[in-house]
Amino acid sequence: MKTHIFTFLALFLCASIAWADVDSSTDLKTYYASANTTSGNQLRLALQNIIDGHTVVSYGDLGTIMQYSDTEGADGRHVVDIYTDCNFTCSGPVTWKSSGDVGAGMNREHTVPQSWFDKKSPMVSDAFHIYPTDCKANNNRSSYLYGEFSGAGTSYSTSKCRETGKLSTGTSNTIASYSYKGQTYAPTATHSGKVYEPDDEYKGDLARSYFYMATRYADVCANWSGGAFGSARNGLNTYTAELMLKWHRLDPVSEKELIRNEVIYGNTTYNKSSKKQRNRNPFIDYPELVEYIWGDMQGVSVSIDALDSPYANEAPATAFEQVSATERAQKILINGQLYILVGEQMYNLQGQRIQ
């Protein structure tokens, strides 16, 4: 009886949120098969071999692809700005403005600044690390490292909208301790210099952009200037590696990222333009890969088949069916998100095990 009740509950809950599901346009297990049984830096290099050689979208055509990669639900109209709460819209390719007050227009924000890699191709137009952002906020971030800080910061606003990110006024920056999956982490690396801290909502997005860049350009990124990349931590310096690992863990992959990944890859369900890179961000497809390269799973050989993906059609279809009939299932609400607790295991509504 318990089995039937739980199965019905699972099917009902999954059906009730089907509108939010995003399917991958490729078989991810096959796409990443050649990375199987690798670990640490060897895994990073194996992933590079999978995602390099992408189709280069020109710098001038970034607005065309961003009409879908960076609008709400790829609607081609309502632009999402990761640095402000401004309501930007487009009716075609996203257009650019180099200066002006907050809300006056947008520019192409290289999360890895162009000056760090001397504006070289293909980095200069790789859409996975470039976002449309308000031009005033873009200028405020400048080429400073990302970071987090307490105390005063510089941000701009008008009666129209405001910058949600901020630039530190101080130059001594640490990474605050945090808890993740029952374990406390206390990063020790510091950075002496101003840092830009984005809104919490997009910290994970930016982290996965940096992990992508350290992987796609694994053969050259250690030589970039700027202080974020290097050889200390598999393509990153220690401060940025610890920071991005924290942001990745605390801000999971969102529906926005799943769609953005599909648009850049070239899924015609979302990408209505002719511009596509034909490669993917592995750390959106399989977020746990981050742990195998920069986190707690370094030194452990990865099994791609054993990884969970946030894409609906790549999640384990039988996750609920495999639960013992003798265990009690209950719904719990955490920070407005509904989960299923079965014994000591927690599942999201797609059937993926959370912890």
PDB file of N, CA, C and O in Angstrom, residues 88-146:
ATOM      1  N   PHE A  88      15.273  45.689 -19.149  1.00  0.00           N
ATOM      2  CA  PHE A  88      15.680  45.885 -20.532  1.00  0.00           C
ATOM      3  C   PHE A  88      14.877  44.958 -21.440  1.00  0.00           C
ATOM      4  O   PHE A  88      14.611  43.803 -21.085  1.00  0.00           O
ATOM      5  N   THR A  89      14.513  45.453 -22.597  1.00  0.00           N
ATOM      6  CA  THR A  89      13.800  44.631 -23.575  1.00  0.00           C
ATOM      7  C   THR A  89      14.495  44.736 -24.928  1.00  0.00           C
ATOM      8  O   THR A  89      15.281  45.652 -25.185  1.00  0.00           O
ATOM      9  N   CYS A  90      14.200  43.771 -25.788  1.00  0.00           N
ATOM     10  CA  CYS A  90      14.712  43.797 -27.157  1.00  0.00           C
ATOM     11  C   CYS A  90      13.630  43.259 -28.080  1.00  0.00           C
ATOM     12  O   CYS A  90      12.754  42.505 -27.649  1.00  0.00           O
ATOM     13  N   SER A  91      13.691  43.648 -29.326  1.00  0.00           N
ATOM     14  CA  SER A  91      12.750  43.129 -30.321  1.00  0.00           C
ATOM     15  C   SER A  91      13.503  42.437 -31.452  1.00  0.00           C
ATOM     16  O   SER A  91      12.918  42.059 -32.453  1.00  0.00           O
ATOM     17  N   GLY A  92      14.783  42.312 -31.265  1.00  0.00           N
ATOM     18  CA  GLY A  92      15.686  41.673 -32.211  1.00  0.00           C
ATOM     19  C   GLY A  92      16.982  41.430 -31.472  1.00  0.00           C
ATOM     20  O   GLY A  92      16.974  41.298 -30.247  1.00  0.00           O
ATOM     21  N   PRO A  93      18.115  41.379 -32.151  1.00  0.00           N
ATOM     22  CA  PRO A  93      19.390  41.221 -31.458  1.00  0.00           C
ATOM     23  C   PRO A  93      19.571  42.278 -30.366  1.00  0.00           C
ATOM     24  O   PRO A  93      19.187  43.440 -30.551  1.00  0.00           O
ATOM     25  N   VAL A  94      20.137  41.871 -29.234  1.00  0.00           N
ATOM     26  CA  VAL A  94      20.401  42.817 -28.149  1.00  0.00           C
ATOM     27  C   VAL A  94      21.396  43.853 -28.644  1.00  0.00           C
ATOM     28  O   VAL A  94      22.409  43.520 -29.269  1.00  0.00           O
ATOM     29  N   THR A  95      21.093  45.118 -28.395  1.00  0.00           N
ATOM     30  CA  THR A  95      21.951  46.206 -28.858  1.00  0.00           C
ATOM     31  C   THR A  95      22.753  46.775 -27.697  1.00  0.00           C
ATOM     32  O   THR A  95      22.417  46.579 -26.530  1.00  0.00           O
ATOM     33  N   TRP A  96      23.825  47.512 -28.041  1.00  0.00           N
ATOM     34  CA  TRP A  96      24.807  47.899 -27.040  1.00  0.00           C
ATOM     35  C   TRP A  96      24.974  49.402 -26.937  1.00  0.00           C
ATOM     36  O   TRP A  96      24.829  50.135 -27.907  1.00  0.00           O
ATOM     37  N   LYS A  97      25.301  49.829 -25.716  1.00  0.00           N
ATOM     38  CA  LYS A  97      25.625  51.217 -25.445  1.00  0.00           C
ATOM     39  C   LYS A  97      26.829  51.227 -24.518  1.00  0.00           C
ATOM     40  O   LYS A  97      26.854  50.491 -23.529  1.00  0.00           O
ATOM     41  N   SER A  98      27.822  52.041 -24.804  1.00  0.00           N
ATOM     42  CA  SER A  98      29.079  51.965 -24.059  1.00  0.00           C
ATOM     43  C   SER A  98      29.068  52.739 -22.755  1.00  0.00           C
ATOM     44  O   SER A  98      29.865  52.461 -21.855  1.00  0.00           O
ATOM     45  N   SER A  99      28.171  53.728 -22.612  1.00  0.00           N
ATOM     46  CA  SER A  99      28.156  54.526 -21.391  1.00  0.00           C
ATOM     47  C   SER A  99      26.756  55.061 -21.136  1.00  0.00           C
ATOM     48  O   SER A  99      25.872  54.964 -21.976  1.00  0.00           O
ATOM     49  N   GLY A 100      26.590  55.659 -19.960  1.00  0.00           N
ATOM     50  CA  GLY A 100      25.296  56.192 -19.573  1.00  0.00           C
ATOM     51  C   GLY A 100      24.960  55.795 -18.161  1.00  0.00           C
ATOM     52  O   GLY A 100      25.614  54.937 -17.558  1.00  0.00           O
ATOM     53  N   ASP A 101      23.910  56.407 -17.604  1.00  0.00           N
ATOM     54  CA  ASP A 101      23.510  56.105 -16.234  1.00  0.00           C
ATOM     55  C   ASP A 101      22.829  54.749 -16.165  1.00  0.00           C
ATOM     56  O   ASP A 101      22.524  54.134 -17.200  1.00  0.00           O
ATOM     57  N   VAL A 102      22.589  54.266 -14.959  1.00  0.00           N
ATOM     58  CA  VAL A 102      21.954  52.968 -14.780  1.00  0.00           C
ATOM     59  C   VAL A 102      20.606  52.949 -15.486  1.00  0.00           C
ATOM     60  O   VAL A 102      19.786  53.851 -15.323  1.00  0.00           O
ATOM     61  N   GLY A 103      20.394  51.930 -16.297  1.00  0.00           N
ATOM     62  CA  GLY A 103      19.145  51.783 -17.022  1.00  0.00           C
ATOM     63  C   GLY A 103      19.157  52.396 -18.403  1.00  0.00           C
ATOM     64  O   GLY A 103      18.179  52.279 -19.152  1.00  0.00           O
ATOM     65  N   ALA A 104      20.287  53.029 -18.786  1.00  0.00           N
ATOM     66  CA  ALA A 104      20.347  53.719 -20.079  1.00  0.00           C
ATOM     67  C   ALA A 104      20.613  52.774 -21.236  1.00  0.00           C
ATOM     68  O   ALA A 104      20.264  53.069 -22.386  1.00  0.00           O
ATOM     69  N   GLY A 105      21.225  51.654 -20.976  1.00  0.00           N
ATOM     70  CA  GLY A 105      21.531  50.716 -22.050  1.00  0.00           C
ATOM     71  C   GLY A 105      22.460  49.622 -21.572  1.00  0.00           C
ATOM     72  O   GLY A 105      22.921  49.627 -20.426  1.00  0.00           O
ATOM     73  N   MET A 106      22.744  48.686 -22.464  1.00  0.00           N
ATOM     74  CA  MET A 106      23.517  47.511 -22.092  1.00  0.00           C
ATOM     75  C   MET A 106      24.831  47.434 -22.865  1.00  0.00           C
ATOM     76  O   MET A 106      24.987  48.044 -23.915  1.00  0.00           O
ATOM     77  N   ASN A 107      25.751  46.646 -22.290  1.00  0.00           N
ATOM     78  CA  ASN A 107      26.997  46.351 -22.963  1.00  0.00           C
ATOM     79  C   ASN A 107      27.310  44.878 -22.781  1.00  0.00           C
ATOM     80  O   ASN A 107      26.654  44.183 -22.007  1.00  0.00           O
ATOM     81  N   ARG A 108      28.326  44.384 -23.504  1.00  0.00           N
ATOM     82  CA  ARG A 108      28.737  42.985 -23.407  1.00  0.00           C
ATOM     83  C   ARG A 108      29.731  42.828 -22.268  1.00  0.00           C
ATOM     84  O   ARG A 108      30.855  43.327 -22.349  1.00  0.00           O
ATOM     85  N   GLU A 109      29.313  42.169 -21.206  1.00  0.00           N
ATOM     86  CA  GLU A 109      30.167  41.994 -20.043  1.00  0.00           C
ATOM     87  C   GLU A 109      30.975  40.711 -20.156  1.00  0.00           C
ATOM     88  O   GLU A 109      30.418  39.602 -20.103  1.00  0.00           O
ATOM     89  N   HIS A 110      32.266  40.855 -20.313  1.00  0.00           N
ATOM     90  CA  HIS A 110      33.166  39.706 -20.293  1.00  0.00           C
ATOM     91  C   HIS A 110      33.456  39.391 -18.830  1.00  0.00           C
ATOM     92  O   HIS A 110      34.187  40.132 -18.166  1.00  0.00           O
ATOM     93  N   THR A 111      32.881  38.336 -18.321  1.00  0.00           N
ATOM     94  CA  THR A 111      33.129  37.989 -16.923  1.00  0.00           C
ATOM     95  C   THR A 111      34.605  37.686 -16.700  1.00  0.00           C
ATOM     96  O   THR A 111      35.137  37.910 -15.619  1.00  0.00           O
ATOM     97  N   VAL A 112      35.265  37.168 -17.723  1.00  0.00           N
ATOM     98  CA  VAL A 112      36.726  37.117 -17.763  1.00  0.00           C
ATOM     99  C   VAL A 112      37.137  38.278 -18.669  1.00  0.00           C
ATOM    100  O   VAL A 112      36.987  38.205 -19.888  1.00  0.00           O
ATOM    101  N   PRO A 113      37.620  39.386 -18.091  1.00  0.00           N
ATOM    102  CA  PRO A 113      37.867  40.594 -18.886  1.00  0.00           C
ATOM    103  C   PRO A 113      38.765  40.353 -20.094  1.00  0.00           C
ATOM    104  O   PRO A 113      39.717  39.571 -20.037  1.00  0.00           O
ATOM    105  N   GLN A 114      38.442  41.072 -21.174  1.00  0.00           N
ATOM    106  CA  GLN A 114      39.187  40.906 -22.423  1.00  0.00           C
ATOM    107  C   GLN A 114      40.677  41.173 -22.260  1.00  0.00           C
ATOM    108  O   GLN A 114      41.516  40.532 -22.905  1.00  0.00           O
ATOM    109  N   SER A 115      41.008  42.128 -21.403  1.00  0.00           N
ATOM    110  CA  SER A 115      42.411  42.499 -21.238  1.00  0.00           C
ATOM    111  C   SER A 115      43.241  41.349 -20.670  1.00  0.00           C
ATOM    112  O   SER A 115      44.454  41.292 -20.886  1.00  0.00           O
ATOM    113  N   TRP A 116      42.594  40.430 -19.962  1.00  0.00           N
ATOM    114  CA  TRP A 116      43.324  39.319 -19.351  1.00  0.00           C
ATOM    115  C   TRP A 116      43.895  38.374 -20.407  1.00  0.00           C
ATOM    116  O   TRP A 116      44.912  37.734 -20.178  1.00  0.00           O
ATOM    117  N   PHE A 117      43.205  38.263 -21.551  1.00  0.00           N
ATOM    118  CA  PHE A 117      43.693  37.369 -22.613  1.00  0.00           C
ATOM    119  C   PHE A 117      43.985  38.138 -23.901  1.00  0.00           C
ATOM    120  O   PHE A 117      43.975  37.577 -24.995  1.00  0.00           O
ATOM    121  N   ASP A 118      44.244  39.456 -23.759  1.00  0.00           N
ATOM    122  CA  ASP A 118      44.651  40.310 -24.888  1.00  0.00           C
ATOM    123  C   ASP A 118      43.636  40.316 -26.032  1.00  0.00           C
ATOM    124  O   ASP A 118      44.014  40.408 -27.210  1.00  0.00           O
ATOM    125  N   LYS A 119      42.371  40.188 -25.692  1.00  0.00           N
ATOM    126  CA  LYS A 119      41.273  40.265 -26.665  1.00  0.00           C
ATOM    127  C   LYS A 119      41.382  39.233 -27.787  1.00  0.00           C
ATOM    128  O   LYS A 119      40.880  39.443 -28.896  1.00  0.00           O
ATOM    129  N   LYS A 120      42.008  38.121 -27.477  1.00  0.00           N
ATOM    130  CA  LYS A 120      42.220  37.107 -28.496  1.00  0.00           C
ATOM    131  C   LYS A 120      40.967  36.266 -28.734  1.00  0.00           C
ATOM    132  O   LYS A 120      40.146  36.080 -27.836  1.00  0.00           O
ATOM    133  N   SER A 121      40.853  35.764 -29.940  1.00  0.00           N
ATOM    134  CA  SER A 121      39.786  34.831 -30.307  1.00  0.00           C
ATOM    135  C   SER A 121      40.272  33.410 -29.990  1.00  0.00           C
ATOM    136  O   SER A 121      41.470  33.123 -30.079  1.00  0.00           O
ATOM    137  N   PRO A 122      39.355  32.509 -29.619  1.00  0.00           N
ATOM    138  CA  PRO A 122      37.899  32.651 -29.557  1.00  0.00           C
ATOM    139  C   PRO A 122      37.366  33.156 -28.220  1.00  0.00           C
ATOM    140  O   PRO A 122      36.150  33.308 -28.051  1.00  0.00           O
ATOM    141  N   MET A 123      38.256  33.425 -27.241  1.00  0.00           N
ATOM    142  CA  MET A 123      37.789  33.838 -25.918  1.00  0.00           C
ATOM    143  C   MET A 123      36.962  35.115 -25.968  1.00  0.00           C
ATOM    144  O   MET A 123      35.984  35.279 -25.239  1.00  0.00           O
ATOM    145  N   VAL A 124      37.349  36.040 -26.857  1.00  0.00           N
ATOM    146  CA  VAL A 124      36.733  37.358 -26.880  1.00  0.00           C
ATOM    147  C   VAL A 124      35.245  37.315 -27.226  1.00  0.00           C
ATOM    148  O   VAL A 124      34.496  38.243 -26.895  1.00  0.00           O
ATOM    149  N   SER A 125      34.802  36.242 -27.871  1.00  0.00           N
ATOM    150  CA  SER A 125      33.375  36.163 -28.227  1.00  0.00           C
ATOM    151  C   SER A 125      32.736  34.848 -27.780  1.00  0.00           C
ATOM    152  O   SER A 125      31.690  34.454 -28.306  1.00  0.00           O
ATOM    153  N   ASP A 126      33.356  34.173 -26.815  1.00  0.00           N
ATOM    154  CA  ASP A 126      32.785  32.919 -26.308  1.00  0.00           C
ATOM    155  C   ASP A 126      31.591  33.249 -25.416  1.00  0.00           C
ATOM    156  O   ASP A 126      31.739  33.792 -24.313  1.00  0.00           O
ATOM    157  N   ALA A 127      30.403  32.921 -25.869  1.00  0.00           N
ATOM    158  CA  ALA A 127      29.172  33.341 -25.192  1.00  0.00           C
ATOM    159  C   ALA A 127      29.015  32.765 -23.795  1.00  0.00           C
ATOM    160  O   ALA A 127      28.235  33.297 -22.995  1.00  0.00           O
ATOM    161  N   PHE A 128      29.712  31.691 -23.478  1.00  0.00           N
ATOM    162  CA  PHE A 128      29.540  31.087 -22.159  1.00  0.00           C
ATOM    163  C   PHE A 128      30.053  31.969 -21.024  1.00  0.00           C
ATOM    164  O   PHE A 128      29.676  31.761 -19.876  1.00  0.00           O
ATOM    165  N   HIS A 129      30.900  32.940 -21.307  1.00  0.00           N
ATOM    166  CA  HIS A 129      31.348  33.817 -20.219  1.00  0.00           C
ATOM    167  C   HIS A 129      30.971  35.275 -20.465  1.00  0.00           C
ATOM    168  O   HIS A 129      31.400  36.160 -19.712  1.00  0.00           O
ATOM    169  N   ILE A 130      30.149  35.548 -21.469  1.00  0.00           N
ATOM    170  CA  ILE A 130      29.762  36.915 -21.800  1.00  0.00           C
ATOM    171  C   ILE A 130      28.256  37.074 -21.603  1.00  0.00           C
ATOM    172  O   ILE A 130      27.467  36.264 -22.086  1.00  0.00           O
ATOM    173  N   TYR A 131      27.873  38.140 -20.894  1.00  0.00           N
ATOM    174  CA  TYR A 131      26.474  38.388 -20.577  1.00  0.00           C
ATOM    175  C   TYR A 131      26.115  39.824 -20.916  1.00  0.00           C
ATOM    176  O   TYR A 131      26.955  40.726 -20.779  1.00  0.00           O
ATOM    177  N   PRO A 132      24.879  40.086 -21.327  1.00  0.00           N
ATOM    178  CA  PRO A 132      24.452  41.475 -21.490  1.00  0.00           C
ATOM    179  C   PRO A 132      24.216  42.092 -20.107  1.00  0.00           C
ATOM    180  O   PRO A 132      23.485  41.533 -19.287  1.00  0.00           O
ATOM    181  N   THR A 133      24.876  43.213 -19.825  1.00  0.00           N
ATOM    182  CA  THR A 133      24.689  43.884 -18.541  1.00  0.00           C
ATOM    183  C   THR A 133      24.576  45.388 -18.753  1.00  0.00           C
ATOM    184  O   THR A 133      25.044  45.930 -19.760  1.00  0.00           O
ATOM    185  N   ASP A 134      23.965  46.044 -17.796  1.00  0.00           N
ATOM    186  CA  ASP A 134      23.855  47.493 -17.813  1.00  0.00           C
ATOM    187  C   ASP A 134      25.239  48.115 -17.970  1.00  0.00           C
ATOM    188  O   ASP A 134      26.209  47.689 -17.335  1.00  0.00           O
ATOM    189  N   CYS A 135      25.353  49.127 -18.823  1.00  0.00           N
ATOM    190  CA  CYS A 135      26.672  49.681 -19.133  1.00  0.00           C
ATOM    191  C   CYS A 135      27.306  50.364 -17.925  1.00  0.00           C
ATOM    192  O   CYS A 135      28.534  50.297 -17.750  1.00  0.00           O
ATOM    193  N   LYS A 136      26.517  51.006 -17.061  1.00  0.00           N
ATOM    194  CA  LYS A 136      27.078  51.651 -15.872  1.00  0.00           C
ATOM    195  C   LYS A 136      27.619  50.599 -14.905  1.00  0.00           C
ATOM    196  O   LYS A 136      28.728  50.751 -14.367  1.00  0.00           O
ATOM    197  N   ALA A 137      26.868  49.526 -14.694  1.00  0.00           N
ATOM    198  CA  ALA A 137      27.328  48.442 -13.819  1.00  0.00           C
ATOM    199  C   ALA A 137      28.531  47.740 -14.430  1.00  0.00           C
ATOM    200  O   ALA A 137      29.460  47.339 -13.716  1.00  0.00           O
ATOM    201  N   ASN A 138      28.514  47.601 -15.753  1.00  0.00           N
ATOM    202  CA  ASN A 138      29.639  46.997 -16.461  1.00  0.00           C
ATOM    203  C   ASN A 138      30.912  47.790 -16.189  1.00  0.00           C
ATOM    204  O   ASN A 138      31.981  47.225 -15.888  1.00  0.00           O
ATOM    205  N   ASN A 139      30.810  49.107 -16.264  1.00  0.00           N
ATOM    206  CA  ASN A 139      31.974  49.958 -16.015  1.00  0.00           C
ATOM    207  C   ASN A 139      32.395  49.900 -14.552  1.00  0.00           C
ATOM    208  O   ASN A 139      33.591  49.997 -14.241  1.00  0.00           O
ATOM    209  N   ASN A 140      31.438  49.762 -13.646  1.00  0.00           N
ATOM    210  CA  ASN A 140      31.753  49.678 -12.224  1.00  0.00           C
ATOM    211  C   ASN A 140      32.530  48.406 -11.905  1.00  0.00           C
ATOM    212  O   ASN A 140      33.508  48.425 -11.155  1.00  0.00           O
ATOM    213  N   ARG A 141      32.135  47.291 -12.507  1.00  0.00           N
ATOM    214  CA  ARG A 141      32.882  46.050 -12.307  1.00  0.00           C
ATOM    215  C   ARG A 141      34.279  46.168 -12.910  1.00  0.00           C
ATOM    216  O   ARG A 141      35.250  45.637 -12.372  1.00  0.00           O
ATOM    217  N   SER A 142      34.381  46.833 -14.068  1.00  0.00           N
ATOM    218  CA  SER A 142      35.649  47.041 -14.756  1.00  0.00           C
ATOM    219  C   SER A 142      36.365  45.704 -14.949  1.00  0.00           C
ATOM    220  O   SER A 142      35.753  44.741 -15.424  1.00  0.00           O
ATOM    221  N   SER A 143      37.633  45.623 -14.572  1.00  0.00           N
ATOM    222  CA  SER A 143      38.392  44.379 -14.715  1.00  0.00           C
ATOM    223  C   SER A 143      38.789  43.805 -13.357  1.00  0.00           C
ATOM    224  O   SER A 143      39.733  43.032 -13.255  1.00  0.00           O
ATOM    225  N   TYR A 144      38.029  44.188 -12.323  1.00  0.00           N
ATOM    226  CA  TYR A 144      38.330  43.682 -10.988  1.00  0.00           C
ATOM    227  C   TYR A 144      37.954  42.210 -10.862  1.00  0.00           C
ATOM    228  O   TYR A 144      37.033  41.721 -11.542  1.00  0.00           O
ATOM    229  N   LEU A 145      38.641  41.518  -9.987  1.00  0.00           N
ATOM    230  CA  LEU A 145      38.280  40.134  -9.688  1.00  0.00           C
ATOM    231  C   LEU A 145      36.909  40.095  -9.026  1.00  0.00           C
ATOM    232  O   LEU A 145      36.480  41.070  -8.386  1.00  0.00           O
ATOM    233  N   TYR A 146      36.230  38.972  -9.180  1.00  0.00           N
ATOM    234  CA  TYR A 146      35.041  38.739  -8.381  1.00  0.00           C
ATOM    235  C   TYR A 146      35.473  38.383  -6.963  1.00  0.00           C
ATOM    236  O   TYR A 146      36.566  37.828  -6.733  1.00  0.00           O
TER     237      TYR A 146
END
